[in-house]
Short mmCIF file of C-alpha atoms in Angstrom, two decimals:
data_model
loop_
_atom_site.label_atom_id
_atom_site.label_comp_id
_atom_site.label_asym_id
_atom_site.label_seq_id
_atom_site.Cartn_x
_atom_site.Cartn_y
_atom_site.Cartn_z
CA MET C 1 43.34 -19.77 -12.46
CA GLY C 2 45.15 -16.44 -12.56
CA ILE C 3 48.51 -18.18 -12.90
CA PHE C 4 47.43 -19.89 -16.11
CA LEU C 5 45.97 -16.74 -17.68
CA GLU C 6 49.37 -15.02 -18.13
CA GLU C 7 49.70 -16.53 -21.58
CA VAL C 8 46.34 -15.16 -22.74
CA GLU C 9 47.00 -11.66 -21.38
CA ALA C 10 50.43 -11.50 -23.04
CA ARG C 11 48.91 -12.52 -26.37
CA ARG C 12 46.26 -9.78 -26.08
CA LYS C 13 48.95 -7.16 -25.53
CA ILE C 14 50.87 -8.38 -28.56
CA LEU C 15 47.84 -8.49 -30.84
CA ARG C 16 46.60 -5.02 -29.88
CA GLY C 17 47.00 -2.89 -33.01
CA ARG C 18 48.21 -5.72 -35.23
CA LYS C 19 46.37 -7.80 -37.76
CA THR C 20 48.69 -10.81 -37.60
CA ILE C 21 51.16 -12.07 -35.04
CA THR C 22 54.63 -12.66 -36.40
CA ARG C 23 56.61 -13.30 -33.22
CA ARG C 24 55.92 -15.02 -29.94
CA TYR C 25 56.71 -12.73 -27.02
CA TYR C 26 55.04 -14.90 -24.43
CA ARG C 27 56.02 -18.20 -22.95
CA GLY C 28 53.77 -21.20 -22.41
CA THR C 29 52.84 -22.63 -19.05
CA ALA C 30 55.19 -25.06 -17.35
CA ILE C 31 52.48 -27.71 -17.08
CA PRO C 32 50.57 -28.86 -20.18
CA ALA C 33 46.83 -28.22 -20.28
CA TRP C 34 45.94 -31.92 -20.05
CA ALA C 35 48.01 -32.27 -16.88
CA ILE C 36 46.24 -29.29 -15.30
CA ILE C 37 42.88 -30.91 -16.09
CA VAL C 38 43.96 -34.27 -14.64
CA LEU C 39 45.32 -32.66 -11.46
CA THR C 40 42.15 -30.59 -11.06
CA GLY C 41 40.02 -33.71 -11.49
CA PHE C 42 41.98 -35.67 -8.89
CA GLY C 43 41.80 -32.69 -6.53
CA MET C 44 38.02 -32.55 -6.90
CA LEU C 45 37.74 -36.29 -6.27
CA LEU C 46 39.88 -36.04 -3.13
CA LEU C 47 37.94 -33.03 -1.88
CA GLY C 48 34.61 -34.76 -2.56
CA GLY C 49 35.77 -37.97 -0.85
CA GLY C 50 36.97 -36.05 2.19
CA LEU C 51 33.70 -34.15 2.41
CA TYR C 52 31.78 -37.43 2.09
CA VAL C 53 33.74 -39.00 4.96
CA LEU C 54 33.24 -35.94 7.19
CA LEU C 55 29.51 -35.80 6.53
CA GLN C 56 29.16 -39.55 6.99
CA LYS C 57 30.93 -39.41 10.34
CA PHE C 58 29.38 -36.27 11.82
CA VAL C 59 25.95 -36.03 10.21
CA VAL C 60 24.72 -39.45 9.10
CA ASP C 61 26.20 -41.58 11.89
CA ALA C 62 25.35 -38.94 14.50
CA ALA C 63 21.67 -39.20 13.52
CA ASP C 64 21.71 -42.99 14.12
CA THR C 65 22.69 -42.64 17.78
CA VAL C 66 19.58 -40.63 18.66
CA ASP C 67 16.77 -42.98 19.76
CA THR C 68 14.01 -40.40 19.97
CA HIS C 69 11.65 -40.41 17.04
CA THR C 70 9.34 -37.56 16.27
CA TYR C 71 7.03 -39.65 14.10
CA GLN C 72 4.39 -41.69 15.88
CA PRO C 73 1.94 -43.70 13.86
CA ALA C 74 -1.72 -42.92 14.39
CA LEU C 75 -3.72 -45.33 16.50
CA GLN C 76 -5.92 -47.59 14.45
CA LEU C 77 -9.09 -48.78 16.07
CA GLU C 78 -10.24 -52.22 15.08
CA SER C 79 -13.99 -52.59 14.76
#
């Protein structure tokens, strides 16, 4: 996030002490904002999918291999 905030910080320095901005002393980012959002979204999806696969393999499937159950139903006496 710090890489993309250069533009905002440069604008603050320019506007300090001025009412209006007449020149642009800062340069825009190399990647458009929509592309940053799309890349961030895909990154989150990949990270979430990888985490899902890891948890599925090590947590969910590992619990299926254990045959010991801690729950035992109560005995019901028939009268």
